[in-house]
PDB file of C-alpha atoms in Angstrom:
ATOM      1  CA  MET A   1      89.153  81.460 106.399  1.00 43.00           C
ATOM      2  CA  GLU A   2      85.977  81.013 104.879  1.00 48.00           C
ATOM      3  CA  SER A   3      85.667  84.461 104.095  1.00 68.00           C
ATOM      4  CA  LEU A   4      89.738  85.092 102.034  1.00 78.00           C
ATOM      5  CA  ASP A   5      89.915  85.550  98.268  1.00 83.00           C
ATOM      6  CA  THR A   6      89.186  82.466  96.801  1.00 88.00           C
ATOM      7  CA  ASN A   7      91.692  83.257  93.758  1.00 88.00           C
ATOM      8  CA  TYR A   8      94.079  83.714  95.995  1.00 90.00           C
ATOM      9  CA  GLN A   9      95.646  80.066  97.208  1.00 94.00           C
ATOM     10  CA  TRP A  10      96.858  81.146 101.440  1.00 95.00           C
ATOM     11  CA  HIS A  11      99.551  79.867 103.094  1.00 96.00           C
ATOM     12  CA  GLN A  12     100.852  80.378 105.996  1.00 97.00           C
ATOM     13  CA  LEU A  13     103.672  82.240 107.342  1.00 97.00           C
ATOM     14  CA  PRO A  14     106.921  82.053 109.029  1.00 97.00           C
ATOM     15  CA  GLU A  15     107.418  82.547 112.155  1.00 96.00           C
ATOM     16  CA  GLU A  16     110.475  84.041 111.849  1.00 96.00           C
ATOM     17  CA  ILE A  17     108.831  86.446 108.649  1.00 97.00           C
ATOM     18  CA  VAL A  18     106.189  87.911 110.308  1.00 97.00           C
ATOM     19  CA  GLN A  19     108.261  88.883 113.552  1.00 96.00           C
ATOM     20  CA  GLN A  20     110.450  91.272 110.737  1.00 96.00           C
ATOM     21  CA  LEU A  21     106.371  92.142 109.766  1.00 97.00           C
ATOM     22  CA  ASN A  22     105.218  92.695 113.098  1.00 95.00           C
ATOM     23  CA  SER A  23     108.188  95.751 113.147  1.00 96.00           C
ATOM     24  CA  LEU A  24     106.770  97.882 110.164  1.00 97.00           C
ATOM     25  CA  LYS A  25     106.251 101.353 110.415  1.00 98.00           C
ATOM     26  CA  GLU A  26     103.704 102.660 108.260  1.00 98.00           C
ATOM     27  CA  GLN A  27     104.161 103.192 104.680  1.00 98.00           C
ATOM     28  CA  GLU A  28     107.433 101.559 105.147  1.00 98.00           C
ATOM     29  CA  LEU A  29     108.864  99.229 102.243  1.00 98.00           C
ATOM     30  CA  ILE A  30     110.675  96.077 103.219  1.00 98.00           C
ATOM     31  CA  HIS A  31     112.136  93.238 101.370  1.00 98.00           C
ATOM     32  CA  ILE A  32     111.001  89.401 102.183  1.00 97.00           C
ATOM     33  CA  GLU A  33     112.270  86.252 100.197  1.00 97.00           C
ATOM     34  CA  TRP A  34     109.875  83.400 100.338  1.00 96.00           C
ATOM     35  CA  GLN A  35     109.385  79.937  98.819  1.00 95.00           C
ATOM     36  CA  ASP A  36     111.887  81.326  96.487  1.00 95.00           C
ATOM     37  CA  LYS A  37     109.714  84.611  95.875  1.00 96.00           C
ATOM     38  CA  LYS A  38     111.424  88.429  96.939  1.00 98.00           C
ATOM     39  CA  LEU A  39     108.712  90.728  97.254  1.00 98.00           C
ATOM     40  CA  CYS A  40     108.401  94.691  98.176  1.00 98.00           C
ATOM     41  CA  ILE A  41     105.982  94.767 102.130  1.00 98.00           C
ATOM     42  CA  SER A  42     104.184  97.699 103.471  1.00 98.00           C
ATOM     43  CA  LEU A  43     101.756  97.927 105.788  1.00 98.00           C
ATOM     44  CA  ILE A  44      99.182 100.362 103.940  1.00 97.00           C
ATOM     45  CA  ASN A  45      96.456 101.677 107.494  1.00 96.00           C
ATOM     46  CA  GLY A  46      97.245  98.969 109.269  1.00 95.00           C
ATOM     47  CA  GLN A  47      96.588  96.912 107.135  1.00 96.00           C
ATOM     48  CA  PHE A  48      99.476  94.057 104.861  1.00 98.00           C
ATOM     49  CA  HIS A  49      99.866  94.623 101.584  1.00 97.00           C
ATOM     50  CA  GLY A  50     102.329  92.999  99.002  1.00 98.00           C
ATOM     51  CA  ILE A  51     103.743  92.748  95.544  1.00 98.00           C
ATOM     52  CA  ASN A  52     106.920  90.985  93.510  1.00 98.00           C
ATOM     53  CA  ASP A  53     109.745  93.019  93.995  1.00 98.00           C
ATOM     54  CA  ARG A  54     111.263  94.311  90.537  1.00 97.00           C
ATOM     55  CA  CYS A  55     110.392  96.557  88.792  1.00 96.00           C
ATOM     56  CA  PRO A  56     108.849  95.742  85.789  1.00 94.00           C
ATOM     57  CA  HIS A  57     110.352  98.205  83.700  1.00 90.00           C
ATOM     58  CA  ALA A  58     114.791  97.905  83.819  1.00 90.00           C
ATOM     59  CA  GLY A  59     114.417  95.695  87.287  1.00 95.00           C
ATOM     60  CA  THR A  60     114.977  98.089  90.523  1.00 97.00           C
ATOM     61  CA  PRO A  61     114.223  96.204  93.757  1.00 98.00           C
ATOM     62  CA  LEU A  62     111.161  98.477  94.688  1.00 98.00           C
ATOM     63  CA  SER A  63     111.645  98.122  98.281  1.00 98.00           C
ATOM     64  CA  PHE A  64     114.547 100.262  97.503  1.00 98.00           C
ATOM     65  CA  ALA A  65     112.677 102.900  97.388  1.00 98.00           C
ATOM     66  CA  LYS A  66     112.098 102.623 101.904  1.00 97.00           C
ATOM     67  CA  THR A  67     108.865 104.245 101.874  1.00 97.00           C
ATOM     68  CA  CYS A  68     105.261 104.245 100.034  1.00 98.00           C
ATOM     69  CA  ASN A  69     102.660 106.596 100.586  1.00 98.00           C
ATOM     70  CA  LYS A  70      99.884 106.697 102.235  1.00 97.00           C
ATOM     71  CA  LYS A  71      97.657 105.260  99.393  1.00 97.00           C
ATOM     72  CA  GLY A  72     100.521 102.826  98.454  1.00 97.00           C
ATOM     73  CA  VAL A  73     101.997 103.787  95.560  1.00 98.00           C
ATOM     74  CA  ILE A  74     105.502 102.887  95.546  1.00 98.00           C
ATOM     75  CA  VAL A  75     107.861 105.177  93.497  1.00 97.00           C
ATOM     76  CA  CYS A  76     110.571 103.521  92.218  1.00 97.00           C
ATOM     77  CA  PRO A  77     114.413 105.140  92.306  1.00 96.00           C
ATOM     78  CA  THR A  78     115.169 104.039  89.083  1.00 96.00           C
ATOM     79  CA  HIS A  79     113.619 106.112  86.667  1.00 94.00           C
ATOM     80  CA  HIS A  80     110.413 106.950  89.033  1.00 96.00           C
ATOM     81  CA  TYR A  81     107.754 104.205  87.540  1.00 96.00           C
ATOM     82  CA  LYS A  82     104.801 104.675  89.758  1.00 97.00           C
ATOM     83  CA  PHE A  83     103.150 101.292  91.463  1.00 97.00           C
ATOM     84  CA  ASP A  84     100.266 100.526  93.521  1.00 98.00           C
ATOM     85  CA  ILE A  85     101.448  97.933  96.349  1.00 98.00           C
ATOM     86  CA  LYS A  86      97.891  96.779  96.685  1.00 96.00           C
ATOM     87  CA  SER A  87      97.520  96.028  93.091  1.00 96.00           C
ATOM     88  CA  GLY A  88     100.372  95.513  91.465  1.00 96.00           C
ATOM     89  CA  ARG A  89      99.826  98.378  88.675  1.00 97.00           C
ATOM     90  CA  SER A  90     100.926 101.403  87.552  1.00 96.00           C
ATOM     91  CA  THR A  91      99.685 104.537  88.576  1.00 96.00           C
ATOM     92  CA  ASP A  92     101.408 106.590  85.755  1.00 93.00           C
ATOM     93  CA  GLY A  93      98.933 104.926  83.186  1.00 89.00           C
ATOM     94  CA  ASN A  94     101.984 102.171  81.094  1.00 89.00           C
ATOM     95  CA  ASN A  95      99.650  99.353  81.643  1.00 90.00           C
ATOM     96  CA  TYR A  96     102.188  97.710  84.011  1.00 94.00           C
ATOM     97  CA  LYS A  97     101.410  94.609  86.630  1.00 95.00           C
ATOM     98  CA  ILE A  98     103.366  93.198  89.875  1.00 96.00           C
ATOM     99  CA  PRO A  99     102.573  90.213  91.059  1.00 96.00           C
ATOM    100  CA  ASN A 100     100.845  91.210  94.448  1.00 96.00           C
ATOM    101  CA  TYR A 101      99.456  89.573  97.810  1.00 96.00           C
ATOM    102  CA  LEU A 102      97.254  89.273  99.681  1.00 95.00           C
ATOM    103  CA  PHE A 103      97.320  88.677 103.818  1.00 97.00           C
ATOM    104  CA  HIS A 104      95.241  88.295 106.152  1.00 95.00           C
ATOM    105  CA  ARG A 105      95.961  87.114 110.749  1.00 93.00           C
ATOM    106  CA  VAL A 106      94.101  84.650 111.916  1.00 91.00           C
ATOM    107  CA  ASP A 107      95.355  85.105 115.887  1.00 89.00           C
ATOM    108  CA  GLU A 108      98.909  85.110 116.436  1.00 87.00           C
ATOM    109  CA  ALA A 109      99.390  83.063 112.949  1.00 94.00           C
ATOM    110  CA  LEU A 110      99.538  85.712 110.044  1.00 96.00           C
ATOM    111  CA  TYR A 111      98.792  84.176 105.807  1.00 97.00           C
ATOM    112  CA  ILE A 112      99.788  85.030 102.772  1.00 97.00           C
ATOM    113  CA  GLY A 113      97.576  84.531 100.079  1.00 95.00           C
ATOM    114  CA  THR A 114      99.235  84.409  95.958  1.00 93.00           C
ATOM    115  CA  LYS A 115      96.827  84.043  93.207  1.00 88.00           C
ATOM    116  CA  LYS A 116      95.797  80.965  91.385  1.00 82.00           C
TER     117      LYS A 116
END
């Protein structure tokens, strides 16, 4: 995994989470819990992307939105704040930033990258 982003620490995901993620449809949002973290994950153009599953404005789980658009933008169902699942940044210009997670597949194993 030498070509991976070195600003992230990489962890192999357990098989039960990999199975959940492998069943995702494009743009569908799913909630998972991993290492005491609540994550919102989607599949965008065949690549997994994830952020913390809480809107920083009102605390609503972003996975309640059920889907994101083709660019990976999630609209919070409570107050309609918008977040890019790829970067965790607000797309509304309000400077909110949600921690994001990267994913990398090696054969059948799936790794999640957490910011160092």
